[in-house]
Short mmCIF file of C-alpha atoms and ligand atoms in Angstrom, two decimals:
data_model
loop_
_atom_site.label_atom_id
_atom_site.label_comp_id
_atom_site.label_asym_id
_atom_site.label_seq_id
_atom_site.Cartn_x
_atom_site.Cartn_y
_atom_site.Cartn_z
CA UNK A 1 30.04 -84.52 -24.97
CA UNK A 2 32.82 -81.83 -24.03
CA UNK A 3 35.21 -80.87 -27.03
CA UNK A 4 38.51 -79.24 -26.59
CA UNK A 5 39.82 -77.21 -29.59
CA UNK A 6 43.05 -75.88 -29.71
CA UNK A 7 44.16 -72.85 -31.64
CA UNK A 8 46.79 -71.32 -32.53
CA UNK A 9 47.36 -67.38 -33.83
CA UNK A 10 49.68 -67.90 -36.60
CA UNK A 11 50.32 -65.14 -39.61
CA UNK A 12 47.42 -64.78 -41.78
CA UNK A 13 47.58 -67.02 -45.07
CA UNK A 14 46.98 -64.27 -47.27
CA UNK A 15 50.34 -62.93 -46.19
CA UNK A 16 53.64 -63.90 -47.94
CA UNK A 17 56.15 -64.46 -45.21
CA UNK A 18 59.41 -62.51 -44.83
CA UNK A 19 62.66 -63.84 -43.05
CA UNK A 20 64.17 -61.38 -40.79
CA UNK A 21 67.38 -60.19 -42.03
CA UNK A 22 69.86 -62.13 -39.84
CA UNK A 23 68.14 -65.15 -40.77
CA UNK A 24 67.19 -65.94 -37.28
CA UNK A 25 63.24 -66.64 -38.57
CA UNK A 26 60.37 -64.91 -39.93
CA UNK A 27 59.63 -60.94 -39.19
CA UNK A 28 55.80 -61.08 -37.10
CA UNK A 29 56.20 -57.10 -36.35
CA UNK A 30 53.69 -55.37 -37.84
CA UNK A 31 52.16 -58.14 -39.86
CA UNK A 32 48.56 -59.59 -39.69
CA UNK A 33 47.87 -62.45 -37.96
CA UNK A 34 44.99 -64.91 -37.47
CA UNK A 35 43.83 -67.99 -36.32
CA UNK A 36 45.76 -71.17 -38.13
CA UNK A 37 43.19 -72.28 -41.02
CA UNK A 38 43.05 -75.54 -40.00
CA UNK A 39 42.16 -74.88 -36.96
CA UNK A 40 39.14 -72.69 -38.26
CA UNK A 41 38.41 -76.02 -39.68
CA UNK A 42 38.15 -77.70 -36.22
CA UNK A 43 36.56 -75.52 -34.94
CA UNK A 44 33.77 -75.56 -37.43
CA UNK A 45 33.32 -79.25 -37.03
CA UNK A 46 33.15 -78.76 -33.21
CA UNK A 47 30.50 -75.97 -33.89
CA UNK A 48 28.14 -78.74 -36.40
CA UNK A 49 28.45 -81.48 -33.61
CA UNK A 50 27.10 -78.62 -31.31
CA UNK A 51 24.12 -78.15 -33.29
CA UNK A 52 23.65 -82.11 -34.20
CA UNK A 53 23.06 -82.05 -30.68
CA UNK A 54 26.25 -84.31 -30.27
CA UNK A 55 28.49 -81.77 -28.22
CA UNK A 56 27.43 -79.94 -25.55
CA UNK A 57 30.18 -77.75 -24.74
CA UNK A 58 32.78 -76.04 -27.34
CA UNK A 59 36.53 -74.83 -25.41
CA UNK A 60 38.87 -73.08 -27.44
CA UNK A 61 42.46 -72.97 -26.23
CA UNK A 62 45.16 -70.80 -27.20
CA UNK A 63 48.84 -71.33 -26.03
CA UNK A 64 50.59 -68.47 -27.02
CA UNK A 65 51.06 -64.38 -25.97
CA UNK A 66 48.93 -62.05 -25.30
CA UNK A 67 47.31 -61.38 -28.73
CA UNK A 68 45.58 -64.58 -28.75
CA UNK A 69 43.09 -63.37 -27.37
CA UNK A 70 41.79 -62.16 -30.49
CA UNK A 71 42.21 -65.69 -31.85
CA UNK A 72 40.35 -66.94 -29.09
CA UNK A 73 37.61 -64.18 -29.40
CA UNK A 74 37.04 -65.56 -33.72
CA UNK A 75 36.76 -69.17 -31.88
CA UNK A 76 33.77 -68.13 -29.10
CA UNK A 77 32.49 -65.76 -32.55
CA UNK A 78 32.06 -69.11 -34.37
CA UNK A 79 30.52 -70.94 -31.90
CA UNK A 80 32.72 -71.76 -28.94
CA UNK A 81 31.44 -71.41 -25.79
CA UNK A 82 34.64 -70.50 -23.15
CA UNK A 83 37.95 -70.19 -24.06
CA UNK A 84 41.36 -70.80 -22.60
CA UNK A 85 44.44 -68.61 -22.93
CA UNK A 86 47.65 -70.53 -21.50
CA UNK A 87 49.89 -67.08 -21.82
CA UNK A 88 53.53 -67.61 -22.77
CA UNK A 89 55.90 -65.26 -24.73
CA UNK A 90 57.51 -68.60 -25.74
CA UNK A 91 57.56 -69.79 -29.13
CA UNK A 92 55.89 -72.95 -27.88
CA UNK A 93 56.97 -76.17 -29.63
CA UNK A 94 54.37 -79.31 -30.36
CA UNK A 95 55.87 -80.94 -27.22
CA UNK A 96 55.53 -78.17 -25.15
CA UNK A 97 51.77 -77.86 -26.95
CA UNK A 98 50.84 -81.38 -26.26
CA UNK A 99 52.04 -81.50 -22.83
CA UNK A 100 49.79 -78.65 -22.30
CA UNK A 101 47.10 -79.48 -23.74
CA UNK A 102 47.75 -82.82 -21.86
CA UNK A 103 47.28 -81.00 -18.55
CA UNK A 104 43.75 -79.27 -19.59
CA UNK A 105 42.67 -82.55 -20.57
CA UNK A 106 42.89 -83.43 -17.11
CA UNK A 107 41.11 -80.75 -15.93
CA UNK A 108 38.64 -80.08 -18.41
CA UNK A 109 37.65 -84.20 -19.26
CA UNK A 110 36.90 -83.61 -23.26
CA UNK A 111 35.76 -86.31 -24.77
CA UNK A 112 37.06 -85.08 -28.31
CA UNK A 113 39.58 -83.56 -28.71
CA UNK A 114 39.93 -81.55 -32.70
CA UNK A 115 43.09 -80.15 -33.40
CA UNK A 116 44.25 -78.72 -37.00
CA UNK A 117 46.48 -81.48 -38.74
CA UNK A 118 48.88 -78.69 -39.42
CA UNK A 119 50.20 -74.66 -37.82
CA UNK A 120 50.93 -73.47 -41.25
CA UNK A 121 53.66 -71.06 -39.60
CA UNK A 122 55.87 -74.12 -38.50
CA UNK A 123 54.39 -76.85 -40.91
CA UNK A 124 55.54 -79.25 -37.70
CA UNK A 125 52.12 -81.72 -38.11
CA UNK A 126 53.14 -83.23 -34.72
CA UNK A 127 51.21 -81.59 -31.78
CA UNK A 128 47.73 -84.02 -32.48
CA UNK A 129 49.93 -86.96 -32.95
CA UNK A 130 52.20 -86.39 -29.75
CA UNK A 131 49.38 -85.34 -27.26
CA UNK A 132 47.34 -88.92 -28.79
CA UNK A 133 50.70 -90.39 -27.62
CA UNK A 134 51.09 -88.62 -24.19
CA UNK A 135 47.25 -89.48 -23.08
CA UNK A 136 47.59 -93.16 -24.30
CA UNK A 137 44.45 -91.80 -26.60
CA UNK A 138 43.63 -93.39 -30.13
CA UNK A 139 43.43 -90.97 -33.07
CA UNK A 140 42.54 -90.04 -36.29
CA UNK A 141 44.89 -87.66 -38.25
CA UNK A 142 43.66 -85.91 -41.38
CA UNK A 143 40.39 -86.26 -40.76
CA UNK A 144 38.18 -85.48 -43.94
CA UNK A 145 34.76 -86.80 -41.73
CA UNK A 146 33.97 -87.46 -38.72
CA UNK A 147 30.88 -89.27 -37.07
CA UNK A 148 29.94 -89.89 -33.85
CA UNK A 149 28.11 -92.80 -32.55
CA UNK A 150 27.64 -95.31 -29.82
CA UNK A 151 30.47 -93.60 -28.21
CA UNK A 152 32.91 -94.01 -31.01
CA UNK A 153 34.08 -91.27 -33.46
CA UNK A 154 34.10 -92.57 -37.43
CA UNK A 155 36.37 -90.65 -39.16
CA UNK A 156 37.51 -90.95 -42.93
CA UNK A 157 41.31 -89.95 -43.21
CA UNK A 158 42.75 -88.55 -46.71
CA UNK A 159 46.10 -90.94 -47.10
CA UNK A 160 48.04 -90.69 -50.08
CA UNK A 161 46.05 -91.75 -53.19
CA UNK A 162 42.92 -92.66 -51.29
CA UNK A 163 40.56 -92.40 -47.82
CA UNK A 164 40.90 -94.61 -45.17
CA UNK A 165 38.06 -95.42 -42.38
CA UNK A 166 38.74 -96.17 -38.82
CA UNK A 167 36.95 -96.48 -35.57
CA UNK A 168 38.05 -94.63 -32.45
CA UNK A 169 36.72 -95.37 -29.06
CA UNK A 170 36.23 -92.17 -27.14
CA UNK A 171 37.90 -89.98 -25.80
CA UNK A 172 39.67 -89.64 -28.79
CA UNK A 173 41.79 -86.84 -30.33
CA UNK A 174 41.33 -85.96 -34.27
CA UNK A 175 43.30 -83.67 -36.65
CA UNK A 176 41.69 -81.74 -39.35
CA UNK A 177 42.54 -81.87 -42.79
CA UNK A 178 41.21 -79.05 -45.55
CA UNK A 179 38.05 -81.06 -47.13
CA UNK A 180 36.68 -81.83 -43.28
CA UNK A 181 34.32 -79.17 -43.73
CA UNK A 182 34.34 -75.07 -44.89
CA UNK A 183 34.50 -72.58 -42.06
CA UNK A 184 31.56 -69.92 -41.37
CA UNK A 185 32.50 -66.42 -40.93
CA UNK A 186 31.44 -64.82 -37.97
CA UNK A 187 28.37 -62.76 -38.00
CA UNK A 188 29.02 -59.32 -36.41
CA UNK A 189 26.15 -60.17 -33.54
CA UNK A 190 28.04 -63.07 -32.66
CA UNK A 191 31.17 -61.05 -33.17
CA UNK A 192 29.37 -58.93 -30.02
CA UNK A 193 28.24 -62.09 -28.10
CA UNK A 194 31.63 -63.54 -27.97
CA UNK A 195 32.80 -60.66 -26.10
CA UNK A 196 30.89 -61.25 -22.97
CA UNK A 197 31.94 -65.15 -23.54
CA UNK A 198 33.94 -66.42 -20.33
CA UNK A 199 38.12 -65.96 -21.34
CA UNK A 200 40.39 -67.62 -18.67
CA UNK A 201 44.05 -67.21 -18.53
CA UNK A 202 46.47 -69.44 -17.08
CA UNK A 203 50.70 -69.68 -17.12
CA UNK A 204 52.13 -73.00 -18.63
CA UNK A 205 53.64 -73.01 -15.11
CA UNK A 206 50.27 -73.22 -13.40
CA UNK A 207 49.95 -76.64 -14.95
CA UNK A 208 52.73 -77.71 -14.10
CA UNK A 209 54.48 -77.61 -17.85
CA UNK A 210 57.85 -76.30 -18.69
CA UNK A 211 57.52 -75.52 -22.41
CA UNK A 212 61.15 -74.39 -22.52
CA UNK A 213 62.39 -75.09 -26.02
CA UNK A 214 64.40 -78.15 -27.06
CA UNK A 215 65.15 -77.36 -30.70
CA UNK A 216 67.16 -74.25 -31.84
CA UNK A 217 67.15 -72.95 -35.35
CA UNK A 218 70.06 -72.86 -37.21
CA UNK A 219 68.64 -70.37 -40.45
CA UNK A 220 65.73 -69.77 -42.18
CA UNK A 221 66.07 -69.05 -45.31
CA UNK A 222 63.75 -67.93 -48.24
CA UNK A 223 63.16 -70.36 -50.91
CA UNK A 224 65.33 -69.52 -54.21
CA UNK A 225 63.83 -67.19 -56.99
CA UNK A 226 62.26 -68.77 -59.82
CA UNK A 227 63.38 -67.01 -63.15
CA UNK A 228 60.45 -66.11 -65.80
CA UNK A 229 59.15 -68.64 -67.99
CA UNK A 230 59.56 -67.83 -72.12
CA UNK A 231 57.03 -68.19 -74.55
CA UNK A 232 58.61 -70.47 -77.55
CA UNK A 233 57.31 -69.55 -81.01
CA UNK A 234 57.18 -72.99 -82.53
CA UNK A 235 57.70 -77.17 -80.95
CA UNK A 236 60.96 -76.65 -83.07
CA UNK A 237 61.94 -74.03 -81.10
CA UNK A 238 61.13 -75.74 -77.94
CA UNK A 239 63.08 -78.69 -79.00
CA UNK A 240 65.82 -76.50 -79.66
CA UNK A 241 66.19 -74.77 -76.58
CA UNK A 242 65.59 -78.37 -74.13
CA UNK A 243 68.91 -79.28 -76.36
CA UNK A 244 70.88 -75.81 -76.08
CA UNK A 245 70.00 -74.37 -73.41
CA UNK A 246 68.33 -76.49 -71.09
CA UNK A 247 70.38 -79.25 -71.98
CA UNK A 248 67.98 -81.69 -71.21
CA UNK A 249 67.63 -83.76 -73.88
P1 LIG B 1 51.68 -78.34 -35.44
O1 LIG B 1 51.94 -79.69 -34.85
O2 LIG B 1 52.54 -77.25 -34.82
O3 LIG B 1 51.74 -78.32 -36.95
O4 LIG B 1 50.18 -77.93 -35.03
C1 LIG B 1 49.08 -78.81 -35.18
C2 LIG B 1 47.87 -78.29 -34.42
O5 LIG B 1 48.18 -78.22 -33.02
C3 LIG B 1 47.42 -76.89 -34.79
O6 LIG B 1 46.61 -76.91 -35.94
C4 LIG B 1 46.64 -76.49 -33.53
O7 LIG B 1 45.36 -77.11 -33.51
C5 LIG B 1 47.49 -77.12 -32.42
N1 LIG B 1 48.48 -76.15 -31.92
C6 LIG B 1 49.80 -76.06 -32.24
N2 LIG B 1 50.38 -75.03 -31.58
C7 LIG B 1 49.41 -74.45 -30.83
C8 LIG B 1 49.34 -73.33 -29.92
N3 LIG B 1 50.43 -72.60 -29.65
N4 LIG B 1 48.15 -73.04 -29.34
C9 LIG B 1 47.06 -73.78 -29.61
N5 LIG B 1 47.05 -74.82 -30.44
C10 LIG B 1 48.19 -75.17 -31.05
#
């Protein structure tokens, strides 16, 4: 069983976003970037059904410039076994993604494919749902387990308040969610092994996709300050400033 894992090089989590000064997005110069953690998560997963004996073959693709690469290079350290970069300087959006990874699917014939339910840089959570659309594939979003058996993947989806089950006949495409499973780190000899790991690179044009963007952002702007909280000295005190100053109750 082939699995397709796409990746995306987003700014690390640890890292509290700035917006650029005219408000046109957020400032990436100079600041560290890694591979979206959800998509750590998928590729972990992919990585366990490699050694369940379930996958065979683990490919990592990365739409996106350059400096992928290095994204790529943490997804062959985990586990992955070749990677794709499909090199843009665009600021790729999900459609432009999905009909991408569309194309590669018809090349590469996954039979899974395990995306991250979310890019935390764009929050779109659209990409696994569109290219499910675009292939005519079922899917499972939010995927907190997956199983796969009698060519079918099992997977348990968080929804709101609960976990639902559903059966997908392969191929299939899932998305990720945080409980699916906890990323390894990459030990530094297979830091070293992914470096001799085959790395293609292709233009979105060379499949045929024009990921020109449709949307255009209007601002970005930063959330508004939150003033400090005050201790109160007594409930009476409390009650006194919901009334005054609050005016709440
Ligand atoms: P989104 O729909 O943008 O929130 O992204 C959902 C998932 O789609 C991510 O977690 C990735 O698995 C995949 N994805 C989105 N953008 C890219 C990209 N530029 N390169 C590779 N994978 C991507």
């Amino acid at each position: 069983m082939k699995v397709l894992v796409p990746v995306k090089r987003v700014i690390d989590f640890n890292i509290k976003p700035r917006v650029k000064a005219d408000g046109t997005g957020v400032e990436t110069a100079g600041v560290k970037m890694s591979m979206n953690p959800f998509d750590e998560i998928a590729v972990e997963e992919a990585v366990r059904l490699k050694e369940k004996g379930i996958a065979t073959e683990i490919v990592a693709v990365s739409i996106g410039v350059q400096q992928a690469q290095d994204t790529l290079r943490t997804a062959l350290a985990m586990g992955a076994d070749r990677a794709i970069l499909v090199l843009t300087d665009v600021a790729v959006e999900p459609l432009g993604v999905a009909k991408v990874l569309k194309a590669l699917v018809a090349k590469e014939s996954p039979d899974l494919v395990i995306l991250g339910k979310q890019a935390i840089d764009d929050d779109m959570n659209a990409t696994g749902q569109m290219l499910a659309g675009l292939l005519g594939w079922s899917q499972g979003t939010f995927a907190s387990k997956i199983e796969i058996a009698d060519g079918r993947a099992v997977v348990t989806r968080e929804i709101d308040g609960g976990l639902e089950t559903v059966s997908l006949a392969l191929p299939a495409i899932v998305t990720a969610d945080l409980r699916l499973n906890e990323p390894r780190y990459a030990s530094l000899p297979n830091i070293m092994k992914a470096r001799k790991k085959p790395m293609e690179t292709v233009a979105p044009g060379d499949l045929g996709v024009d990921v020109t963007p449709r949307l255009t952002t209007l601002s970005v702007a930063e959330p508004p300050t939150r003033k400090a909280g005050v201790k109160v000295e007594s409930a009476a005190d409390l009650v006194a400033r919901l009334r005054n100053e609050a005016k709440v109750i």
